[in-house]
JSON list of C-alpha atoms in Angstrom, two decimals:
[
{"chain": "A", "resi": 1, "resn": "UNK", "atom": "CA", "xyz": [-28.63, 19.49, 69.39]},
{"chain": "A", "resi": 2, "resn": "UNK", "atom": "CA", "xyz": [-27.94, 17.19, 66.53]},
{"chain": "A", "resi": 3, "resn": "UNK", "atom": "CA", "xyz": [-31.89, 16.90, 65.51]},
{"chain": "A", "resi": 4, "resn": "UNK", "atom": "CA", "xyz": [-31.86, 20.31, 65.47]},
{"chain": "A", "resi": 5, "resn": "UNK", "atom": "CA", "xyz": [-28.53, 20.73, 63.29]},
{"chain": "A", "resi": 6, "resn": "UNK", "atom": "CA", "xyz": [-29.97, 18.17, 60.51]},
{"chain": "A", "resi": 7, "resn": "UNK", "atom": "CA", "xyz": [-32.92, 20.34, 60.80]},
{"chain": "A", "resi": 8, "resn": "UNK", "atom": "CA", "xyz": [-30.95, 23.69, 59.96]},
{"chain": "A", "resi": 9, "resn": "UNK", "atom": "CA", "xyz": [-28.77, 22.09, 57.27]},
{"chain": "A", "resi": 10, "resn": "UNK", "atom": "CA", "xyz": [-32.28, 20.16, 55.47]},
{"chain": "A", "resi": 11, "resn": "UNK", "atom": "CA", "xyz": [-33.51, 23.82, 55.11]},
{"chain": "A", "resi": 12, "resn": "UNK", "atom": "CA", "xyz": [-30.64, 25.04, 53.78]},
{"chain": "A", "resi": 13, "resn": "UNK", "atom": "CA", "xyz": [-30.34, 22.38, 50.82]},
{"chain": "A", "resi": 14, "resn": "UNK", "atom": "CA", "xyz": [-34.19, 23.23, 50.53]},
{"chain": "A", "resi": 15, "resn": "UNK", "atom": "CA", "xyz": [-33.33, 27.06, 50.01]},
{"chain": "A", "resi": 16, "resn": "UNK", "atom": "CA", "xyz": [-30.24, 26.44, 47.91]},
{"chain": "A", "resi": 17, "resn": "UNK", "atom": "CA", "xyz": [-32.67, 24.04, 45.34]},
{"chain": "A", "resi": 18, "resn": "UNK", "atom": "CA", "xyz": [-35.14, 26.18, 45.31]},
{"chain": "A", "resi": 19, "resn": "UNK", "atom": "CA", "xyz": [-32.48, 28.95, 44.14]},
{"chain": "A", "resi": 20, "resn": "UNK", "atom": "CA", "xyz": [-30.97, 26.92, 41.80]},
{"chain": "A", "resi": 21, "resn": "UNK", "atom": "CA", "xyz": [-27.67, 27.07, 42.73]},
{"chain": "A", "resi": 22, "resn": "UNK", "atom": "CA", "xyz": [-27.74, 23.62, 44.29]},
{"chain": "A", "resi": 23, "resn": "UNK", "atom": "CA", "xyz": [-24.85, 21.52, 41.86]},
{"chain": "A", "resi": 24, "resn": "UNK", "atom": "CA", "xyz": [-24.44, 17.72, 41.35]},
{"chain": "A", "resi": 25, "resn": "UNK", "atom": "CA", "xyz": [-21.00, 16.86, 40.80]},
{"chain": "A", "resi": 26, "resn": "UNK", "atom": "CA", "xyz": [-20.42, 16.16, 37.31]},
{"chain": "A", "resi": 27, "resn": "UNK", "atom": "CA", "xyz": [-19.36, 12.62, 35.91]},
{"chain": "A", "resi": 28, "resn": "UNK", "atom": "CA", "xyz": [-16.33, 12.48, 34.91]},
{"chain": "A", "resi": 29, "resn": "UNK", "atom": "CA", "xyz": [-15.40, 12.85, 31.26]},
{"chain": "A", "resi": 30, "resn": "UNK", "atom": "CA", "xyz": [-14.81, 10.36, 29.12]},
{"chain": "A", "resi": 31, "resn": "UNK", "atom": "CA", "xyz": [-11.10, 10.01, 27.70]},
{"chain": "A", "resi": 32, "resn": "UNK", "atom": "CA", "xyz": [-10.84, 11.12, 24.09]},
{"chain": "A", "resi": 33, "resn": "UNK", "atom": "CA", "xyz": [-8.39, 9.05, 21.73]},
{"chain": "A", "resi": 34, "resn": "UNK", "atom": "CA", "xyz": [-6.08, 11.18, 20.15]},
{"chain": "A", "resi": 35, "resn": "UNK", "atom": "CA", "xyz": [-6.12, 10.64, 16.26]},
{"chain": "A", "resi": 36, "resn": "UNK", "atom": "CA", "xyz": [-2.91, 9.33, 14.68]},
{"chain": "A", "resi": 37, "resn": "UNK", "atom": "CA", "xyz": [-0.26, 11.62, 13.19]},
{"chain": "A", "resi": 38, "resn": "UNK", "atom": "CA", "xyz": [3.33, 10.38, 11.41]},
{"chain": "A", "resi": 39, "resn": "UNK", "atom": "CA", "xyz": [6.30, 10.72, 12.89]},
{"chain": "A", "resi": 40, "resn": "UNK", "atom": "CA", "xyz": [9.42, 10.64, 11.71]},
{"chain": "A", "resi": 41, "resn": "UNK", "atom": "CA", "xyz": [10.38, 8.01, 14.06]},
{"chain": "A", "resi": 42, "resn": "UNK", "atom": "CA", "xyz": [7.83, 5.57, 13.17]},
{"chain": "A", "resi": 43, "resn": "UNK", "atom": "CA", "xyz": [8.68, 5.99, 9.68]},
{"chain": "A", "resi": 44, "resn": "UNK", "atom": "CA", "xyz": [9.94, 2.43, 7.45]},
{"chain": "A", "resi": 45, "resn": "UNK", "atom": "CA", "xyz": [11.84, 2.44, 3.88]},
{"chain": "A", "resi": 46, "resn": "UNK", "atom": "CA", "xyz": [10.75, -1.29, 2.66]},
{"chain": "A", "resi": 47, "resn": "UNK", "atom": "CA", "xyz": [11.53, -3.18, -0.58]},
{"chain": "A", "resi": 48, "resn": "UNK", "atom": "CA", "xyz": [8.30, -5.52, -1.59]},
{"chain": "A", "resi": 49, "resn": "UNK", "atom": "CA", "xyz": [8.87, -9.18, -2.32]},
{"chain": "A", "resi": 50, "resn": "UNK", "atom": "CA", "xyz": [6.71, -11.74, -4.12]},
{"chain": "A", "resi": 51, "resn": "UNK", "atom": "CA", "xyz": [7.90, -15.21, -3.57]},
{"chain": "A", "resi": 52, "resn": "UNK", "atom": "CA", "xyz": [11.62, -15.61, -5.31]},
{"chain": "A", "resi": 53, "resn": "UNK", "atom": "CA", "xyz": [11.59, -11.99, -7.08]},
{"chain": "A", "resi": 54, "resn": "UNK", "atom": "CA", "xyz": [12.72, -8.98, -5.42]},
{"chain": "A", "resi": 55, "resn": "UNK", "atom": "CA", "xyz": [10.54, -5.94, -7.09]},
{"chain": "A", "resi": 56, "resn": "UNK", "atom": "CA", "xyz": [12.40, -2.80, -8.39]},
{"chain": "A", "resi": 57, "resn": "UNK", "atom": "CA", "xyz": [12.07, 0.83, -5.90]},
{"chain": "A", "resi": 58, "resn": "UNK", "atom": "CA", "xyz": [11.71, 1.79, -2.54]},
{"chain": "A", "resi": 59, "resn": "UNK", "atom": "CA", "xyz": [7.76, 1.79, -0.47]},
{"chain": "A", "resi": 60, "resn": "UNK", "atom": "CA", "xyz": [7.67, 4.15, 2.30]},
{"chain": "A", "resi": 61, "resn": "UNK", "atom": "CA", "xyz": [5.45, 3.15, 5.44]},
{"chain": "A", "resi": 62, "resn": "UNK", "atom": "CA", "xyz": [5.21, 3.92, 9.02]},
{"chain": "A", "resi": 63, "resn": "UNK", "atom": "CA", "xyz": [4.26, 2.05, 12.35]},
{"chain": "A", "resi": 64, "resn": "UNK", "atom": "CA", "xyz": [0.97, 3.15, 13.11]},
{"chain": "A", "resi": 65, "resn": "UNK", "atom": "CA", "xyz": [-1.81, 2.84, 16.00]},
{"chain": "A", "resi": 66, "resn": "UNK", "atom": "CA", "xyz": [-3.33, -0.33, 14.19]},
{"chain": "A", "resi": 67, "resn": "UNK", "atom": "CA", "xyz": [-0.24, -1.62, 12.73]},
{"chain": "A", "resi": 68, "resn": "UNK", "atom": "CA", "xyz": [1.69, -0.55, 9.39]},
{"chain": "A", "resi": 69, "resn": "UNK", "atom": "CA", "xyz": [1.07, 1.01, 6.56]},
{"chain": "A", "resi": 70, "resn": "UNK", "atom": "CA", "xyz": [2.48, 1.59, 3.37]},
{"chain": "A", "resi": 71, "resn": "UNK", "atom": "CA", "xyz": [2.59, 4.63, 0.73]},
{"chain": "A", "resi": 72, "resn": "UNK", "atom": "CA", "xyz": [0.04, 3.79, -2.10]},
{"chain": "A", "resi": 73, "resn": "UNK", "atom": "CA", "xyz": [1.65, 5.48, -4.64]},
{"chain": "A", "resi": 74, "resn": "UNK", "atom": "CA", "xyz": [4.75, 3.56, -4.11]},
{"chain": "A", "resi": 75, "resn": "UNK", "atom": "CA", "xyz": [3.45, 0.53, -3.70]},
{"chain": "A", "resi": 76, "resn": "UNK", "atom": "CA", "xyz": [1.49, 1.33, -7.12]},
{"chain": "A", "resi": 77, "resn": "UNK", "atom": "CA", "xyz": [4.81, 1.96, -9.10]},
{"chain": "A", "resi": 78, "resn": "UNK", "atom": "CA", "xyz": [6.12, -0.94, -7.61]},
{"chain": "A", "resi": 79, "resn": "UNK", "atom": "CA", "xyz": [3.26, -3.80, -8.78]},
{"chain": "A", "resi": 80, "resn": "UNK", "atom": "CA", "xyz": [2.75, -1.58, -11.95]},
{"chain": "A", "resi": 81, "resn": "UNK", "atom": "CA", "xyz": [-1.04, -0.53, -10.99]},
{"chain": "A", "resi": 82, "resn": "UNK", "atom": "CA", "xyz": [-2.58, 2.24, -13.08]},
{"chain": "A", "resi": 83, "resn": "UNK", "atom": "CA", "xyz": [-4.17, 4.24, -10.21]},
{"chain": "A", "resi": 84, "resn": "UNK", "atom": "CA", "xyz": [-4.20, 7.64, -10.14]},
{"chain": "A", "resi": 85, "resn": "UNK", "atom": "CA", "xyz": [-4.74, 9.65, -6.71]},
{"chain": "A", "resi": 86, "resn": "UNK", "atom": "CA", "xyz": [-6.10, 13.19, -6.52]},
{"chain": "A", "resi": 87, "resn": "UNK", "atom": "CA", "xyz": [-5.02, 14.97, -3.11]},
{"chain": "A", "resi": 88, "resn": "UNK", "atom": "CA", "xyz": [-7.72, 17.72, -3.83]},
{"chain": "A", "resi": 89, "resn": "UNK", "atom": "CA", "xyz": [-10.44, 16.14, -4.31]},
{"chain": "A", "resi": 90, "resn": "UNK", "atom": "CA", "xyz": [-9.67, 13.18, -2.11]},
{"chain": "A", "resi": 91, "resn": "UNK", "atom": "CA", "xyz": [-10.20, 10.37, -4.67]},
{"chain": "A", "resi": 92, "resn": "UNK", "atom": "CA", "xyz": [-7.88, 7.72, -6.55]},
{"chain": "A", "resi": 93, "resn": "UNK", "atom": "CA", "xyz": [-9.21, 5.73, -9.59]},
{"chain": "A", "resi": 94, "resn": "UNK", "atom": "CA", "xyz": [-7.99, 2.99, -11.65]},
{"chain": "A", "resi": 95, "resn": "UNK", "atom": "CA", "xyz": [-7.67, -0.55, -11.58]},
{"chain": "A", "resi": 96, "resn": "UNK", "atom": "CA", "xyz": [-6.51, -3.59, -10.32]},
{"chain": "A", "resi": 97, "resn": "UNK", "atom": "CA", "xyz": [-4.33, -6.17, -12.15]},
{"chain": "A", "resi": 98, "resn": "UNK", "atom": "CA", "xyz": [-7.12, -6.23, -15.03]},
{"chain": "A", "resi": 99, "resn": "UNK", "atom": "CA", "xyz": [-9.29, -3.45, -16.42]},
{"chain": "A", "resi": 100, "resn": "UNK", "atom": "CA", "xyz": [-12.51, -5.72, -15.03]},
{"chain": "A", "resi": 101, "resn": "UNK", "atom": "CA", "xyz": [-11.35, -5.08, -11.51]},
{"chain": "A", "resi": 102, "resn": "UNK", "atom": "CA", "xyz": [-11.70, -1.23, -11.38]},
{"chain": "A", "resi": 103, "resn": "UNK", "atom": "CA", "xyz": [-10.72, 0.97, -8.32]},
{"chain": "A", "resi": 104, "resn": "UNK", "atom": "CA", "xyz": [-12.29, 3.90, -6.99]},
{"chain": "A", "resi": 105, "resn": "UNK", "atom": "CA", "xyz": [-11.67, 5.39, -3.30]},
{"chain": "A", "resi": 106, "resn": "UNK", "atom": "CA", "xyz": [-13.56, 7.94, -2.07]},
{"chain": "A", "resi": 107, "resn": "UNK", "atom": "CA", "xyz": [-12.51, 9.70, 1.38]},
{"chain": "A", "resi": 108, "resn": "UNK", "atom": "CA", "xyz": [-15.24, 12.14, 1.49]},
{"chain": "A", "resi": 109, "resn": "UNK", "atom": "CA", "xyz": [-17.57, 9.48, 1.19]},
{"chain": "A", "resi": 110, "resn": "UNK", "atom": "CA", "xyz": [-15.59, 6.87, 2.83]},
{"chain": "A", "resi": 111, "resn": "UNK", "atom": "CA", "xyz": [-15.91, 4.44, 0.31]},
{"chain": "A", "resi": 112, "resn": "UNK", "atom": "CA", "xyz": [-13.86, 1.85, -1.59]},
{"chain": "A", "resi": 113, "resn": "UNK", "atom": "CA", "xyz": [-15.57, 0.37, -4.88]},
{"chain": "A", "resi": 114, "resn": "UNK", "atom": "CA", "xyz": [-13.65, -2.52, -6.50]},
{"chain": "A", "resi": 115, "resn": "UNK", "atom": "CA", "xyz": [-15.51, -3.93, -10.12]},
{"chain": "A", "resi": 116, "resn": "UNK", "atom": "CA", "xyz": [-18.34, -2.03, -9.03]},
{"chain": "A", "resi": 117, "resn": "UNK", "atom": "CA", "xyz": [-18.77, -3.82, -5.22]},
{"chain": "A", "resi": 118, "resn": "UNK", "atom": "CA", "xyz": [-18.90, -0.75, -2.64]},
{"chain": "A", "resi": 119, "resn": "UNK", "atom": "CA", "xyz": [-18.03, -1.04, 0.99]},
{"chain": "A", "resi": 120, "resn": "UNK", "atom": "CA", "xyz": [-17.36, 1.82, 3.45]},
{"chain": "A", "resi": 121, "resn": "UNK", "atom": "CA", "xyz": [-13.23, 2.67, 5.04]},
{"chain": "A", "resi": 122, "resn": "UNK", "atom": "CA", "xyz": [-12.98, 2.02, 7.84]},
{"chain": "A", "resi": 123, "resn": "UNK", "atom": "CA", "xyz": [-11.53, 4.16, 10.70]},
{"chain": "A", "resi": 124, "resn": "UNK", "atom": "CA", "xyz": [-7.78, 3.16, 10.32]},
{"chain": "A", "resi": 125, "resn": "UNK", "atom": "CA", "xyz": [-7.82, 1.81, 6.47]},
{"chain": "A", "resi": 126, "resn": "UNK", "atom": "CA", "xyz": [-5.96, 5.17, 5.23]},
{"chain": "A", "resi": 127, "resn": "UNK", "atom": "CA", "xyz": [-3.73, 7.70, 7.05]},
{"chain": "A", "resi": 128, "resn": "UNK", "atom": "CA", "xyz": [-2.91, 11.26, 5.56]},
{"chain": "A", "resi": 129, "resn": "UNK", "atom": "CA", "xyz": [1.22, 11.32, 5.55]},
{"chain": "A", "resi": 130, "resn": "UNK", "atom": "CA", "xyz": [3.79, 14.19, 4.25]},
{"chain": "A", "resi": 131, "resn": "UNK", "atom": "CA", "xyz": [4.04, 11.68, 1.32]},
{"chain": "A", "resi": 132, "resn": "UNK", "atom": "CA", "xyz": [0.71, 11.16, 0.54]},
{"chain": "A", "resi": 133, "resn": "UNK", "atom": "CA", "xyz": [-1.73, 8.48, 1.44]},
{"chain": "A", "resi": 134, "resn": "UNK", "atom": "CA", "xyz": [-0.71, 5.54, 3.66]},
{"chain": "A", "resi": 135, "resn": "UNK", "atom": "CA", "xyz": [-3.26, 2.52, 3.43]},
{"chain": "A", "resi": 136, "resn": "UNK", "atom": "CA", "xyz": [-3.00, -0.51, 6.18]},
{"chain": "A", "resi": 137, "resn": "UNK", "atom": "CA", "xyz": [-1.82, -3.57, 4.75]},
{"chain": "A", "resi": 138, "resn": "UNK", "atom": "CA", "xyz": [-5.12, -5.11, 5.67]},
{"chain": "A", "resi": 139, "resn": "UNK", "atom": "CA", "xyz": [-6.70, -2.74, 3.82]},
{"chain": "A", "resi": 140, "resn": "UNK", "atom": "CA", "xyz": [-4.68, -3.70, 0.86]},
{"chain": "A", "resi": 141, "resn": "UNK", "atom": "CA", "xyz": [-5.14, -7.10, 1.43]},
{"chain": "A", "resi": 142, "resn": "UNK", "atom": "CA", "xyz": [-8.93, -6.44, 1.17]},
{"chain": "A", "resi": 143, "resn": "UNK", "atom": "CA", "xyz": [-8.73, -4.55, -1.74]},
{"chain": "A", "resi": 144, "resn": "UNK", "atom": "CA", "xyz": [-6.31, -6.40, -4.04]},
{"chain": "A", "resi": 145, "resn": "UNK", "atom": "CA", "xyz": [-6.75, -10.18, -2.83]},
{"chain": "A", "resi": 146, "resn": "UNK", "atom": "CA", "xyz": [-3.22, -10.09, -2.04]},
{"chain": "A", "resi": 147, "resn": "UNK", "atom": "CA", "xyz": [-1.74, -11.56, 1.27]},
{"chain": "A", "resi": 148, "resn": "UNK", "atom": "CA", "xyz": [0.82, -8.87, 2.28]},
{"chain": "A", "resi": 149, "resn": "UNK", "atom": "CA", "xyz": [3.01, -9.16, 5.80]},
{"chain": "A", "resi": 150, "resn": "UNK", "atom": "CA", "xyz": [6.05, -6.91, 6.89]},
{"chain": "A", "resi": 151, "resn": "UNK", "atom": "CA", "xyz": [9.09, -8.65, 7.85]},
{"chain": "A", "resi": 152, "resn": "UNK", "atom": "CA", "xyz": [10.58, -6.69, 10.34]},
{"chain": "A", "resi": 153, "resn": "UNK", "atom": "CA", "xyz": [14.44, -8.29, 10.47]},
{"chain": "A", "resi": 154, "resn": "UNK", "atom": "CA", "xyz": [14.33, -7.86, 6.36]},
{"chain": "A", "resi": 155, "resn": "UNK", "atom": "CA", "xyz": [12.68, -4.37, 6.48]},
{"chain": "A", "resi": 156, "resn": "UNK", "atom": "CA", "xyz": [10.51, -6.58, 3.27]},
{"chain": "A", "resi": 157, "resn": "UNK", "atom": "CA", "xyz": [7.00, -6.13, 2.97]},
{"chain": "A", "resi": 158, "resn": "UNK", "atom": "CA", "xyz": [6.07, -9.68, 2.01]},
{"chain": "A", "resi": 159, "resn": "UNK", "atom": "CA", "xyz": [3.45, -10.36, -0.80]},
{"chain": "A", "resi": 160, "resn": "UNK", "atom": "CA", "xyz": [1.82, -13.46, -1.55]},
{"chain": "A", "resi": 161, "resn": "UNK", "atom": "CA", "xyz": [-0.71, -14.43, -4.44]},
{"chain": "A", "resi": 162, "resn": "UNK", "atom": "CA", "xyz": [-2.39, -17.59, -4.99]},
{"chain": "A", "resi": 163, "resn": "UNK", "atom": "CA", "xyz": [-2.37, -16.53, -9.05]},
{"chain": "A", "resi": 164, "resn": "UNK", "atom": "CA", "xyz": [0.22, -15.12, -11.44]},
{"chain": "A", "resi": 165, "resn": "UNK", "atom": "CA", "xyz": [0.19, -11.37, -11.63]},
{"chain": "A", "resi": 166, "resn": "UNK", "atom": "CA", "xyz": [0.63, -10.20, -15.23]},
{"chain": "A", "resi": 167, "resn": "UNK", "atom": "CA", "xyz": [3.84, -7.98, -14.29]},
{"chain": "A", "resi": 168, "resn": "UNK", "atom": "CA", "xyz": [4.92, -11.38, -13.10]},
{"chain": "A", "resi": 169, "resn": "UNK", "atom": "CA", "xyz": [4.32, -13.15, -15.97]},
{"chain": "A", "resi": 170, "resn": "UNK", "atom": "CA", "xyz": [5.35, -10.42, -18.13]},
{"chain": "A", "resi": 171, "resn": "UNK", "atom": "CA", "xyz": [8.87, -10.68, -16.00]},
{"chain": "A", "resi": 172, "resn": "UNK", "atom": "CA", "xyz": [9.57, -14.42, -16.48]},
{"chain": "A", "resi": 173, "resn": "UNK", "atom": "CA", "xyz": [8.94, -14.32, -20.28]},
{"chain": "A", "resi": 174, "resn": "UNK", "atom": "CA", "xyz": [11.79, -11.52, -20.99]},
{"chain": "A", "resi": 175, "resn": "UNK", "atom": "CA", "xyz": [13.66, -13.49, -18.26]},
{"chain": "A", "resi": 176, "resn": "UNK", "atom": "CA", "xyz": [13.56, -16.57, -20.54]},
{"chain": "A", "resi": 177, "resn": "UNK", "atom": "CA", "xyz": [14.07, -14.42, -23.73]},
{"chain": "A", "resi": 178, "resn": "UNK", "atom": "CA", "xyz": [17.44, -13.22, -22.18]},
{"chain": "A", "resi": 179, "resn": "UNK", "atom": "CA", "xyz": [18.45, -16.93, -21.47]},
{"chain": "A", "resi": 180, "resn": "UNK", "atom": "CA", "xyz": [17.43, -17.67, -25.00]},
{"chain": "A", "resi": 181, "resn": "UNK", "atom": "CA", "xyz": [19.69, -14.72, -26.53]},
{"chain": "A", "resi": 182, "resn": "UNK", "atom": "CA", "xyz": [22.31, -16.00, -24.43]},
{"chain": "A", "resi": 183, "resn": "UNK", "atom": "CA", "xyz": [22.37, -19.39, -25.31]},
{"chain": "A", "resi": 184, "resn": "UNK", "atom": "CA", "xyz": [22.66, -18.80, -28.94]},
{"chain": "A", "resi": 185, "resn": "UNK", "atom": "CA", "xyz": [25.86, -18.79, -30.32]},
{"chain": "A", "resi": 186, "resn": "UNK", "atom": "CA", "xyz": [26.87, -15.61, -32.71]},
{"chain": "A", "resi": 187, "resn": "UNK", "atom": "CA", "xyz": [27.12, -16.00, -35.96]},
{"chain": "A", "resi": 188, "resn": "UNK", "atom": "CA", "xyz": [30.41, -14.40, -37.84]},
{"chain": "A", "resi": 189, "resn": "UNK", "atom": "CA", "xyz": [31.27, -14.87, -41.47]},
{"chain": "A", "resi": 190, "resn": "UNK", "atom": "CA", "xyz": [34.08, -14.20, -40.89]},
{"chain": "A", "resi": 191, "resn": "UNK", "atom": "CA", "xyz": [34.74, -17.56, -38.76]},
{"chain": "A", "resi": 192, "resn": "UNK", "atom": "CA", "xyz": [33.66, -20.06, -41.61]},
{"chain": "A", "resi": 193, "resn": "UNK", "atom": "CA", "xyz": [36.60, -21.65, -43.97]},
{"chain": "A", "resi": 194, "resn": "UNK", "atom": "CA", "xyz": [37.91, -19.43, -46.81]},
{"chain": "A", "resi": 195, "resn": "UNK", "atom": "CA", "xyz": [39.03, -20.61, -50.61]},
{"chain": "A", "resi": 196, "resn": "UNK", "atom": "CA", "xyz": [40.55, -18.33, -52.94]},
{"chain": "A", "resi": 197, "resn": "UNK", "atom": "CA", "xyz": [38.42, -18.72, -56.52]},
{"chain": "A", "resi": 198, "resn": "UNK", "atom": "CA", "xyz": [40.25, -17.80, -59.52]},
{"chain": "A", "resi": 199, "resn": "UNK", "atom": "CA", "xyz": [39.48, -15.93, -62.57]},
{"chain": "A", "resi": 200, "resn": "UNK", "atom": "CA", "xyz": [37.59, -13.86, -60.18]},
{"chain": "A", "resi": 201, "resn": "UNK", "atom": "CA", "xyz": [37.95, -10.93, -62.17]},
{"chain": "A", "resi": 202, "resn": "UNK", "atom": "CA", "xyz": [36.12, -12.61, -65.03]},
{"chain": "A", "resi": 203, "resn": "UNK", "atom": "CA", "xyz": [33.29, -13.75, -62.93]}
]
């Protein structure tokens, strides 16, 4: 009885081959990562700081998959970079602390070409935002040669350079201007000693 069972069910996975209805069970599918979106609740309103100095207006960021980013156009008003971004065609140009370092991004092409050395964005380096473009602070730190950190307690993104930026220089010169103007005393006429002179009439 059971040879001839094994018998009946071989010919049956015979027939069912031969018919082509005979299915493997599939592998299972691989888990796809879902890409990255912002969220209000990951959101971050940061002030930038380089050493002693506390820099002038607001950087948006957000917590992100990798771990933060920040807004480029603010953080481009804040250290005083002329780069311009273009939404439509995906591109921001300009340069770097010095016209010899020149910028240019490139989504479409995912590339990033500082004073004319290419290198291709990696997955991560910029997130699309409701405010615009959001670049990892690695990223940046690539880019610029800057060191930049978030300190979390502080809500301060934290930027450190081993030379002196020109906005930095330019800010300690009109720093010790203002000292100087304050330092020297006023001079008023009116303050020094008087003498009548007569015959002034004739004079």
């Amino acid at each position: 009885m059971i040879a001839e069972g094994v018998s009946y069910i071989s010919l049956a996975a015979r027939l069912a081959a031969a018919l082509g209805v005979l299915a493997l069970p599939a592998p299972p599918a691989q888990a796809q990562t879902e890409a990255w979106e912002a969220h209000e609740d990951d959101s971050l309103i940061l002030e930038a700081r380089i050493g002693q100095y506390r820099l002038l207006g607001d950087i948006g960021g957000y917590f992100t998959d990798r771990g933060v980013c920040v807004s480029f156009g603010d953080l481009s008003n804040v250290l005083d970079l002329p780069v311009e971004i273009d939404q439509k065609s995906r591109r921001a140009t300009g340069w770097l602390f010095s016209e010899d370092r020149t910028l240019a991004i490139d989504r479409d092409a995912d590339t990033v070409t500082i004073g004319g050395n290419s290198a291709a964005l990696r997955p991560g380096d910029i997130y699309d935002t409701p405010e615009g473009w959001c670049v990892d602070i690695g990223a940046l730190s690539d880019w610029t040669g800057l060191t930049f950190s978030l300190d979390r307690v502080n809500l301060l993104l934290d930027i450190k350079s081993e030379t002196k930026l020109p906005f930095l220089e330019a800010m300690e010169r009109n720093n010790r201007a203002a000292r100087l103007s304050a330092a020297r005393p006023v001079f008023d006429i009116a303050d020094l000693p008087q003498a009548e002179l007569p015959y002034r009439a004739w004079r």
